[in-house]
DNA sequence: ATATGTGAAATCTTTCACAGCG
DNA sequence: CGCTGTGAAAGATTTCACATAT
């Protein structure tokens, strides 16, 4: 019996990994999984996984394990990914285009609605099925379509300025590929995915 | 006076962000920064930053703050990024190519040495200044050049198999863009950068 | 006067161990 | 019997408050 208690970020950050692993297991034809197996696969302890899941409900069968299909359904509900979220990409450079062409969004609850750039050379060019739009019309389109999520793939120098426009237009979540911190109001969520940051986290541990 | 104590992952994971912010400040012409300012810029508390830095030495001047140029030097030394790390990219699809063309590596201590794929259609094609190489020769080249870092940008189905080859060839750090968990020996570091995982961490908090 | 460096306290997170259930 | 669900204990991280240095 879960209480409507507040869930920590630490727990929330693990749930997408559980979902990813479960989808993988399901695609391999498995029906049931133990917290132990899931933990080994993800490098997370079994009690940790049981505790995380138990915060949201009793999804397992004692003596048996977890039904994979059911757990996937539950996790999608918890993470609000049992719908399709529309996203805009800002920046049609290498990273923006690569993300626009990424095939793995739609199965997992996300869809690119539009891609924007402010470079006249790029505006009007095709990226897969999309035509790059002028940033000028971006705020209006985001408001009209009530889009909540943006992928920021612009140069560092423009990142804050574009972020301000996005937030003003009603964006509530930003996946930030620009190599710079951006400042937003407290009700907007940001995930910073600068590859160099993650490389540097690893080089600390490497022998020179 | 710092002791040669063991530093937690949590601390290490913040250092690259400090470095990024400091480089930004430096590029704006600032000479000195306070823990308070740095914290506000990054969304981290000032005592947290002071404590993190003090684990490695006394880099600040009391009453004054931190000399930015010196702190950048110190952090590069701590993170082992005062040299240039060579990397290989595996997978010349959209993501692999975007990373190969990413301009922000070299200034921050990283360089793409080679890019590989196993698709005969892609092998030999050009990506910026690089020619896509056949994966067959990959292990030998990594060993010969003593490369430590790999960027994994292959489909999920091939990720583990390629990872095994990389680890066998001596790779010690992997930036994993494949949407699947990979298993490695304990002396190999992995950072998983599946965009959907980070999107799902945010949708949890969004109103449907 | 002002901002760092740092033990001690508070908070948060994970692990443990076993009760409880299929 | 085996594995989940979960309070209690252990461990880790962050915050606080102030001594300390310039």
Short mmCIF file of C-alpha atoms (C1' of nucleotides) in Angstrom, two decimals:
data_model
loop_
_atom_site.label_atom_id
_atom_site.label_comp_id
_atom_site.label_asym_id
_atom_site.label_seq_id
_atom_site.Cartn_x
_atom_site.Cartn_y
_atom_site.Cartn_z
CA UNK A 1 0.00 0.00 0.00
CA UNK A 2 1.92 3.00 -1.21
CA UNK A 3 1.40 6.37 0.38
CA UNK A 4 1.13 9.52 -1.73
CA UNK A 5 4.52 10.49 -0.39
CA UNK A 6 7.02 12.55 -2.34
CA UNK A 7 9.45 10.50 -4.37
CA UNK A 8 13.10 11.48 -4.49
CA UNK A 9 14.86 12.45 -7.72
CA UNK A 10 17.29 9.61 -7.11
CA UNK A 11 14.49 7.09 -7.38
CA UNK A 12 12.89 8.76 -10.41
CA UNK A 13 16.20 8.82 -12.24
CA UNK A 14 16.44 5.02 -12.04
CA UNK A 15 12.96 4.23 -13.33
CA UNK A 16 13.74 4.87 -17.01
CA UNK A 17 16.58 2.37 -16.77
CA UNK A 18 14.24 -0.24 -15.35
CA UNK A 19 11.87 0.42 -18.21
CA UNK A 20 14.61 0.13 -20.77
CA UNK A 21 15.85 -3.14 -19.34
CA UNK A 22 12.35 -4.59 -19.09
CA UNK A 23 11.59 -3.76 -22.70
CA UNK A 24 14.77 -5.51 -23.66
CA UNK A 25 13.82 -8.59 -21.61
CA UNK A 26 10.32 -8.58 -23.11
CA UNK A 27 11.76 -8.41 -26.63
CA UNK A 28 13.77 -11.51 -25.81
CA UNK A 29 10.56 -13.36 -24.95
CA UNK A 30 10.82 -13.31 -21.15
CA UNK A 31 7.59 -13.13 -19.14
CA UNK A 32 8.82 -12.75 -15.59
CA UNK A 33 11.88 -11.20 -13.97
CA UNK A 34 13.40 -11.24 -10.47
CA UNK A 35 14.72 -8.11 -8.80
CA UNK A 36 18.01 -9.97 -8.63
CA UNK A 37 18.25 -10.44 -12.42
CA UNK A 38 17.20 -6.90 -13.19
CA UNK A 39 19.77 -5.64 -10.71
CA UNK A 40 22.59 -7.65 -12.17
CA UNK A 41 21.70 -6.46 -15.66
CA UNK A 42 21.72 -2.81 -14.61
CA UNK A 43 24.40 -2.80 -11.93
CA UNK A 44 21.91 -1.90 -9.20
CA UNK A 45 21.28 -3.90 -6.01
CA UNK A 46 18.17 -6.06 -5.81
CA UNK A 47 16.81 -4.51 -2.58
CA UNK A 48 17.24 -1.09 -4.16
CA UNK A 49 15.02 -2.09 -7.06
CA UNK A 50 12.41 -3.67 -4.81
CA UNK A 51 12.33 -0.61 -2.61
CA UNK A 52 12.08 1.78 -5.56
CA UNK A 53 9.17 -0.13 -7.09
CA UNK A 54 7.40 -0.58 -3.77
CA UNK A 55 7.15 3.20 -3.44
CA UNK A 56 4.57 3.11 -6.24
CA UNK A 57 2.72 -0.11 -5.52
CA UNK A 58 3.05 -3.84 -5.03
CA UNK A 59 3.88 -4.95 -8.54
CA UNK A 60 5.60 -8.25 -7.77
CA UNK A 61 4.36 -11.70 -6.80
CA UNK A 62 6.11 -13.04 -3.74
CA UNK A 63 7.94 -16.25 -4.48
CA UNK A 64 7.67 -15.58 -8.22
CA UNK A 65 9.03 -12.21 -9.28
CA UNK A 66 7.62 -9.43 -11.45
CA UNK A 67 5.43 -9.85 -14.52
CA UNK A 68 7.40 -7.98 -17.16
CA UNK A 69 4.47 -6.79 -19.30
CA UNK A 70 2.64 -5.48 -16.26
CA UNK A 71 5.69 -3.76 -14.84
CA UNK A 72 6.33 -2.02 -18.16
CA UNK A 73 2.74 -0.78 -18.13
CA UNK A 74 3.04 0.45 -14.55
CA UNK A 75 6.33 2.22 -15.18
CA UNK A 76 4.99 3.94 -18.27
CA UNK A 77 2.08 5.17 -16.20
CA UNK A 78 4.37 6.40 -13.42
CA UNK A 79 6.69 8.17 -15.85
CA UNK A 80 3.79 9.63 -17.89
CA UNK A 81 5.04 7.88 -21.00
CA UNK A 82 1.86 5.98 -21.76
CA UNK A 83 1.10 8.83 -24.13
CA UNK A 84 3.18 10.44 -26.89
CA UNK A 85 4.97 13.65 -26.01
CA UNK A 86 5.61 16.07 -28.83
CA UNK A 87 8.99 17.80 -28.87
CA UNK A 88 10.63 20.58 -30.78
CA UNK A 89 14.29 20.56 -31.73
CA UNK A 90 16.04 23.91 -31.80
CA UNK A 91 19.20 23.92 -33.86
CA UNK A 92 19.60 22.06 -37.16
CA UNK A 93 23.34 21.53 -36.87
CA UNK A 94 24.92 18.11 -36.63
CA UNK A 95 23.43 17.23 -33.27
CA UNK A 96 19.98 18.62 -33.95
CA UNK A 97 19.76 16.74 -37.24
CA UNK A 98 21.02 13.50 -35.69
CA UNK A 99 18.33 13.70 -33.02
CA UNK A 100 15.65 14.52 -35.59
CA UNK A 101 16.60 11.32 -37.39
CA UNK A 102 16.83 9.20 -34.24
CA UNK A 103 14.56 6.19 -34.69
CA UNK A 104 14.07 5.24 -31.09
CA UNK A 105 11.75 7.98 -29.85
CA UNK A 106 8.33 6.98 -31.03
CA UNK A 107 8.25 3.51 -29.45
CA UNK A 108 9.13 5.02 -26.13
CA UNK A 109 6.68 7.88 -25.98
CA UNK A 110 8.23 10.79 -27.86
CA UNK A 111 7.78 12.39 -31.26
CA UNK A 112 9.57 15.25 -32.99
CA UNK A 113 6.96 17.82 -34.00
CA UNK A 114 9.28 20.40 -35.57
CA UNK A 115 12.86 21.46 -36.01
CA UNK A 116 14.02 25.08 -35.97
CA UNK A 117 17.08 27.10 -36.86
CA UNK A 118 17.84 30.78 -37.34
CA UNK A 119 20.38 30.29 -40.15
CA UNK A 120 18.83 31.31 -43.52
CA UNK A 121 21.02 28.66 -45.16
CA UNK A 122 19.34 25.95 -43.13
CA UNK A 123 15.77 27.21 -43.03
CA UNK A 124 13.71 25.32 -45.57
CA UNK A 125 16.20 22.46 -45.88
CA UNK A 126 14.98 18.90 -45.32
CA UNK A 127 15.98 16.67 -42.41
CA UNK A 128 14.35 13.30 -42.91
CA UNK A 129 10.63 14.05 -43.14
CA UNK A 130 11.00 17.48 -41.58
CA UNK A 131 11.56 20.90 -43.07
CA UNK A 132 13.70 23.20 -40.96
CA UNK A 133 11.57 26.11 -39.78
CA UNK A 134 12.58 29.69 -39.01
CA UNK A 135 13.05 30.28 -35.29
CA UNK A 136 10.96 33.43 -35.67
CA UNK A 137 7.73 31.43 -35.70
CA UNK A 138 8.83 29.05 -32.94
CA UNK A 139 7.24 30.58 -29.86
CA UNK A 140 3.86 30.94 -31.54
CA UNK A 141 3.89 27.34 -32.79
CA UNK A 142 4.89 25.95 -29.39
CA UNK A 143 2.07 27.86 -27.75
CA UNK A 144 -0.47 26.86 -30.41
CA UNK A 145 0.44 23.18 -30.23
CA UNK A 146 0.93 23.28 -26.46
CA UNK A 147 4.29 21.57 -26.71
CA UNK A 148 6.06 20.96 -23.40
CA UNK A 149 9.45 19.53 -24.35
CA UNK A 150 12.36 21.01 -26.30
CA UNK A 151 15.73 19.65 -27.37
CA UNK A 152 18.30 22.41 -27.34
CA UNK A 153 21.05 21.86 -29.91
CA UNK A 154 22.32 25.37 -30.59
CA UNK A 155 25.81 26.84 -30.02
CA UNK A 156 26.70 27.78 -26.44
CA UNK A 157 26.54 31.49 -27.24
CA UNK A 158 22.87 31.29 -28.20
CA UNK A 159 21.72 28.76 -25.62
CA UNK A 160 20.45 31.11 -22.93
CA UNK A 161 18.68 33.42 -25.35
CA UNK A 162 16.89 30.50 -27.03
CA UNK A 163 16.07 29.00 -23.63
CA UNK A 164 14.38 32.22 -22.59
CA UNK A 165 12.20 32.10 -25.70
CA UNK A 166 11.33 28.46 -25.07
CA UNK A 167 10.38 29.03 -21.46
CA UNK A 168 8.34 32.07 -22.38
CA UNK A 169 6.51 29.93 -24.95
CA UNK A 170 5.56 27.43 -22.28
CA UNK A 171 8.23 24.74 -22.57
CA UNK A 172 8.53 22.80 -19.30
CA UNK A 173 11.37 20.37 -20.04
CA UNK A 174 14.61 20.93 -21.93
CA UNK A 175 17.16 18.39 -23.07
CA UNK A 176 20.26 20.57 -23.33
CA UNK A 177 23.01 19.49 -25.72
CA UNK A 178 24.72 22.89 -25.64
CA UNK A 179 28.00 22.87 -23.71
CA UNK A 180 26.86 25.49 -21.23
CA UNK A 181 24.63 25.75 -18.17
CA UNK A 182 21.27 27.39 -18.80
CA UNK A 183 19.14 29.18 -16.25
CA UNK A 184 15.39 28.61 -16.13
CA UNK A 185 12.50 29.29 -13.78
CA UNK A 186 12.02 26.66 -11.07
CA UNK A 187 9.06 24.98 -12.76
CA UNK A 188 11.14 24.09 -15.83
CA UNK A 189 13.20 20.89 -15.90
CA UNK A 190 16.59 20.72 -17.60
CA UNK A 191 18.80 17.75 -18.40
CA UNK A 192 22.29 18.65 -19.52
CA UNK A 193 23.83 16.16 -21.95
CA UNK A 194 27.18 17.71 -22.89
CA UNK A 195 29.30 14.70 -23.90
CA UNK A 196 32.51 16.28 -22.63
CA UNK A 197 31.12 16.46 -19.10
CA UNK A 198 30.56 12.72 -19.11
CA UNK A 199 33.95 12.02 -20.66
CA UNK A 200 35.62 14.09 -17.96
CA UNK A 201 33.80 12.15 -15.28
CA UNK A 202 35.54 9.07 -16.63
CA UNK A 203 39.02 10.47 -17.28
CA UNK A 204 39.29 11.25 -13.56
CA UNK A 205 39.56 7.50 -13.03
CA UNK A 206 41.85 6.75 -15.98
CA UNK A 207 45.61 6.40 -15.83
CA UNK A 208 47.30 9.12 -17.84
CA UNK B 1 45.88 20.43 3.41
CA UNK B 2 44.08 17.71 1.56
CA UNK B 3 44.56 14.09 2.49
CA UNK B 4 44.99 11.41 -0.16
CA UNK B 5 41.53 10.18 0.78
CA UNK B 6 39.19 8.52 -1.69
CA UNK B 7 36.85 10.92 -3.45
CA UNK B 8 33.21 10.00 -3.97
CA UNK B 9 31.66 9.66 -7.44
CA UNK B 10 29.17 12.32 -6.46
CA UNK B 11 31.97 14.86 -6.07
CA UNK B 12 33.76 13.79 -9.25
CA UNK B 13 30.57 14.07 -11.27
CA UNK B 14 30.27 17.76 -10.37
CA UNK B 15 33.82 18.78 -11.25
CA UNK B 16 33.29 18.87 -15.03
CA UNK B 17 30.41 21.27 -14.51
CA UNK B 18 32.64 23.56 -12.46
CA UNK B 19 35.20 23.45 -15.23
CA UNK B 20 32.62 24.22 -17.88
CA UNK B 21 31.25 27.17 -15.94
CA UNK B 22 34.71 28.52 -15.18
CA UNK B 23 35.73 28.41 -18.83
CA UNK B 24 32.59 30.33 -19.64
CA UNK B 25 33.39 32.94 -16.99
CA UNK B 26 36.95 33.21 -18.23
CA UNK B 27 35.77 33.72 -21.81
CA UNK B 28 33.67 36.61 -20.53
CA UNK B 29 36.79 38.23 -19.13
CA UNK B 30 36.28 37.49 -15.44
CA UNK B 31 39.37 36.92 -13.30
CA UNK B 32 37.92 35.87 -9.96
CA UNK B 33 34.78 34.06 -8.88
CA UNK B 34 33.03 33.41 -5.57
CA UNK B 35 31.63 30.03 -4.60
CA UNK B 36 28.32 31.83 -4.30
CA UNK B 37 28.33 33.02 -7.93
CA UNK B 38 29.46 29.70 -9.29
CA UNK B 39 26.77 27.99 -7.28
CA UNK B 40 24.01 30.26 -8.51
CA UNK B 41 25.14 29.74 -12.07
CA UNK B 42 25.10 25.95 -11.75
CA UNK B 43 22.25 25.44 -9.30
CA UNK B 44 24.58 24.04 -6.64
CA UNK B 45 24.96 25.38 -3.09
CA UNK B 46 28.02 27.47 -2.30
CA UNK B 47 29.20 25.35 0.66
CA UNK B 48 28.91 22.28 -1.55
CA UNK B 49 31.30 23.81 -4.05
CA UNK B 50 33.75 24.92 -1.38
CA UNK B 51 33.72 21.49 0.20
CA UNK B 52 34.20 19.72 -3.13
CA UNK B 53 37.16 21.89 -4.06
CA UNK B 54 38.71 21.69 -0.61
CA UNK B 55 38.98 17.92 -0.99
CA UNK B 56 41.73 18.54 -3.55
CA UNK B 57 43.50 21.56 -2.10
CA UNK B 58 43.08 25.12 -0.94
CA UNK B 59 42.47 26.88 -4.22
CA UNK B 60 40.67 29.97 -2.95
CA UNK B 61 41.79 33.16 -1.25
CA UNK B 62 39.83 33.95 1.89
CA UNK B 63 38.04 37.25 1.63
CA UNK B 64 38.56 37.28 -2.13
CA UNK B 65 37.31 34.15 -3.90
CA UNK B 66 38.88 31.84 -6.47
CA UNK B 67 41.26 32.85 -9.25
CA UNK B 68 39.49 31.49 -12.33
CA UNK B 69 42.55 30.73 -14.45
CA UNK B 70 44.21 28.87 -11.61
CA UNK B 71 41.09 26.91 -10.74
CA UNK B 72 40.70 25.83 -14.36
CA UNK B 73 44.29 24.60 -14.33
CA UNK B 74 43.77 22.71 -11.08
CA UNK B 75 40.54 21.10 -12.25
CA UNK B 76 42.11 19.99 -15.52
CA UNK B 77 44.88 18.40 -13.55
CA UNK B 78 42.43 16.66 -11.21
CA UNK B 79 40.29 15.38 -14.08
CA UNK B 80 43.31 14.33 -16.16
CA UNK B 81 42.25 16.64 -18.95
CA UNK B 82 45.45 18.65 -19.15
CA UNK B 83 46.38 16.30 -21.98
CA UNK B 84 44.50 15.24 -25.12
CA UNK B 85 42.67 11.91 -24.97
CA UNK B 86 42.22 10.11 -28.27
CA UNK B 87 38.88 8.43 -28.83
CA UNK B 88 37.37 6.08 -31.35
CA UNK B 89 33.77 6.31 -32.51
CA UNK B 90 32.05 3.04 -33.32
CA UNK B 91 29.02 3.44 -35.56
CA UNK B 92 28.83 5.91 -38.44
CA UNK B 93 25.06 6.39 -38.30
CA UNK B 94 23.45 9.73 -37.49
CA UNK B 95 24.73 9.91 -33.96
CA UNK B 96 28.22 8.66 -34.68
CA UNK B 97 28.63 11.14 -37.50
CA UNK B 98 27.27 14.03 -35.44
CA UNK B 99 29.79 13.31 -32.71
CA UNK B 100 32.61 12.97 -35.22
CA UNK B 101 31.76 16.48 -36.41
CA UNK B 102 31.33 17.93 -32.93
CA UNK B 103 33.60 20.97 -32.65
CA UNK B 104 33.86 21.20 -28.91
CA UNK B 105 36.11 18.26 -28.08
CA UNK B 106 39.59 19.46 -28.83
CA UNK B 107 39.55 22.55 -26.61
CA UNK B 108 38.48 20.44 -23.70
CA UNK B 109 40.94 17.59 -23.95
CA UNK B 110 39.52 15.10 -26.45
CA UNK B 111 40.18 14.19 -30.06
CA UNK B 112 38.53 11.73 -32.41
CA UNK B 113 41.20 9.39 -33.75
CA UNK B 114 39.01 7.18 -35.93
CA UNK B 115 35.46 6.25 -36.78
CA UNK B 116 34.34 2.68 -37.51
CA UNK B 117 31.36 0.89 -38.97
CA UNK B 118 30.64 -2.62 -40.20
CA UNK B 119 28.27 -1.57 -42.99
CA UNK B 120 30.03 -1.93 -46.39
CA UNK B 121 27.94 1.00 -47.63
CA UNK B 122 29.46 3.25 -45.02
CA UNK B 123 33.02 1.97 -44.95
CA UNK B 124 35.23 4.31 -46.95
CA UNK B 125 32.75 7.19 -46.86
CA UNK B 126 33.90 10.55 -45.55
CA UNK B 127 32.72 12.20 -42.32
CA UNK B 128 34.37 15.60 -42.05
CA UNK B 129 38.09 14.88 -42.19
CA UNK B 130 37.66 11.22 -41.36
CA UNK B 131 37.19 8.15 -43.53
CA UNK B 132 34.94 5.50 -42.01
CA UNK B 133 37.01 2.40 -41.29
CA UNK B 134 35.98 -1.25 -41.30
CA UNK B 135 35.30 -2.56 -37.79
CA UNK B 136 37.44 -5.59 -38.64
CA UNK B 137 40.62 -3.63 -38.07
CA UNK B 138 39.35 -1.82 -35.00
CA UNK B 139 40.76 -3.93 -32.17
CA UNK B 140 44.24 -3.97 -33.67
CA UNK B 141 44.27 -0.21 -34.20
CA UNK B 142 43.03 0.51 -30.67
CA UNK B 143 45.77 -1.69 -29.26
CA UNK B 144 48.47 -0.21 -31.50
CA UNK B 145 47.52 3.37 -30.67
CA UNK B 146 46.79 2.53 -27.03
CA UNK B 147 43.43 4.28 -27.17
CA UNK B 148 41.47 4.27 -23.92
CA UNK B 149 38.14 5.85 -24.76
CA UNK B 150 35.37 4.81 -27.14
CA UNK B 151 32.07 6.37 -28.14
CA UNK B 152 29.50 3.66 -28.81
CA UNK B 153 26.92 4.71 -31.39
CA UNK B 154 25.71 1.40 -32.81
CA UNK B 155 22.20 -0.13 -32.76
CA UNK B 156 21.08 -1.74 -29.49
CA UNK B 157 21.33 -5.23 -30.98
CA UNK B 158 25.05 -4.86 -31.64
CA UNK B 159 26.02 -2.88 -28.55
CA UNK B 160 27.13 -5.71 -26.28
CA UNK B 161 29.07 -7.53 -29.00
CA UNK B 162 30.94 -4.35 -29.97
CA UNK B 163 31.53 -3.53 -26.30
CA UNK B 164 33.19 -6.91 -25.80
CA UNK B 165 35.56 -6.20 -28.68
CA UNK B 166 36.36 -2.75 -27.31
CA UNK B 167 37.09 -4.01 -23.82
CA UNK B 168 39.20 -6.82 -25.19
CA UNK B 169 41.17 -4.25 -27.19
CA UNK B 170 41.96 -2.30 -24.01
CA UNK B 171 39.28 0.40 -23.96
CA UNK B 172 38.76 1.67 -20.40
CA UNK B 173 35.96 4.22 -20.84
CA UNK B 174 32.85 4.04 -23.00
CA UNK B 175 30.35 6.77 -23.78
CA UNK B 176 27.29 4.70 -24.65
CA UNK B 177 24.68 6.23 -26.95
CA UNK B 178 22.99 2.89 -27.63
CA UNK B 179 19.61 2.55 -25.93
CA UNK B 180 20.59 -0.51 -23.94
CA UNK B 181 22.63 -1.36 -20.85
CA UNK B 182 26.03 -2.86 -21.58
CA UNK B 183 28.02 -5.13 -19.31
CA UNK B 184 31.75 -4.60 -18.83
CA UNK B 185 34.49 -5.73 -16.49
CA UNK B 186 34.79 -3.66 -13.29
CA UNK B 187 37.84 -1.73 -14.46
CA UNK B 188 35.95 -0.23 -17.42
CA UNK B 189 33.88 2.93 -17.00
CA UNK B 190 30.61 3.43 -18.84
CA UNK B 191 28.43 6.50 -19.20
CA UNK B 192 25.01 5.85 -20.68
CA UNK B 193 23.61 8.77 -22.68
CA UNK B 194 20.35 7.46 -24.10
CA UNK B 195 18.26 10.62 -24.65
CA UNK B 196 14.99 8.85 -23.90
CA UNK B 197 16.17 7.99 -20.40
CA UNK B 198 16.69 11.67 -19.66
CA UNK B 199 13.41 12.67 -21.26
CA UNK B 200 11.57 10.15 -19.11
CA UNK B 201 13.23 11.51 -15.99
CA UNK B 202 11.56 14.81 -16.84
CA UNK B 203 8.12 13.57 -17.95
CA UNK B 204 7.64 12.12 -14.49
CA UNK B 205 7.31 15.68 -13.25
CA UNK B 206 5.22 17.01 -16.14
CA UNK B 207 1.44 17.34 -16.16
CA UNK B 208 -0.09 15.08 -18.77
"C1'" DA C 1 35.05 43.37 6.05
"C1'" DT C 2 34.53 39.46 3.45
"C1'" DA C 3 34.71 34.85 1.64
"C1'" DT C 4 37.09 30.50 2.15
"C1'" DG C 5 37.86 25.94 4.59
"C1'" DT C 6 35.95 22.62 7.70
"C1'" DG C 7 34.28 19.89 11.74
"C1'" DA C 8 29.68 18.75 13.44
"C1'" DA C 9 24.75 18.19 12.62
"C1'" DA C 10 21.10 17.21 9.70
"C1'" DT C 11 19.36 15.01 5.93
"C1'" DC C 12 19.05 11.76 2.49
"C1'" DT C 13 20.04 7.17 0.43
"C1'" DT C 14 21.18 2.46 0.50
"C1'" DT C 15 21.63 -1.91 2.61
"C1'" DC C 16 20.22 -5.35 5.62
"C1'" DA C 17 17.44 -8.92 7.45
"C1'" DC C 18 13.44 -10.95 7.92
"C1'" DA C 19 8.25 -10.96 8.02
"C1'" DG C 20 4.74 -12.11 4.82
"C1'" DC C 21 2.70 -14.08 0.93
"C1'" DG C 22 2.01 -16.96 -3.14
"C1'" DC D 1 10.40 -22.98 -0.61
"C1'" DG D 2 11.50 -18.59 -2.81
"C1'" DC D 3 11.14 -13.95 -3.63
"C1'" DT D 4 8.84 -9.68 -2.63
"C1'" DG D 5 7.89 -5.77 0.52
"C1'" DT D 6 9.57 -3.10 4.32
"C1'" DG D 7 10.91 -1.22 8.89
"C1'" DA D 8 15.31 -0.47 11.11
"C1'" DA D 9 20.35 0.18 10.79
"C1'" DA D 10 24.19 1.69 8.36
"C1'" DG D 11 26.32 4.62 5.34
"C1'" DA D 12 26.86 8.64 2.39
"C1'" DT D 13 25.97 13.34 1.22
"C1'" DT D 14 24.70 17.93 2.09
"C1'" DT D 15 24.06 21.83 4.96
"C1'" DC D 16 25.25 24.66 8.66
"C1'" DA D 17 27.89 27.77 11.34
"C1'" DC D 18 31.87 29.63 12.46
"C1'" DA D 19 36.97 29.74 12.94
"C1'" DT D 20 40.42 31.40 9.91
"C1'" DA D 21 42.91 33.93 6.64
"C1'" DT D 22 43.70 38.10 3.75
#
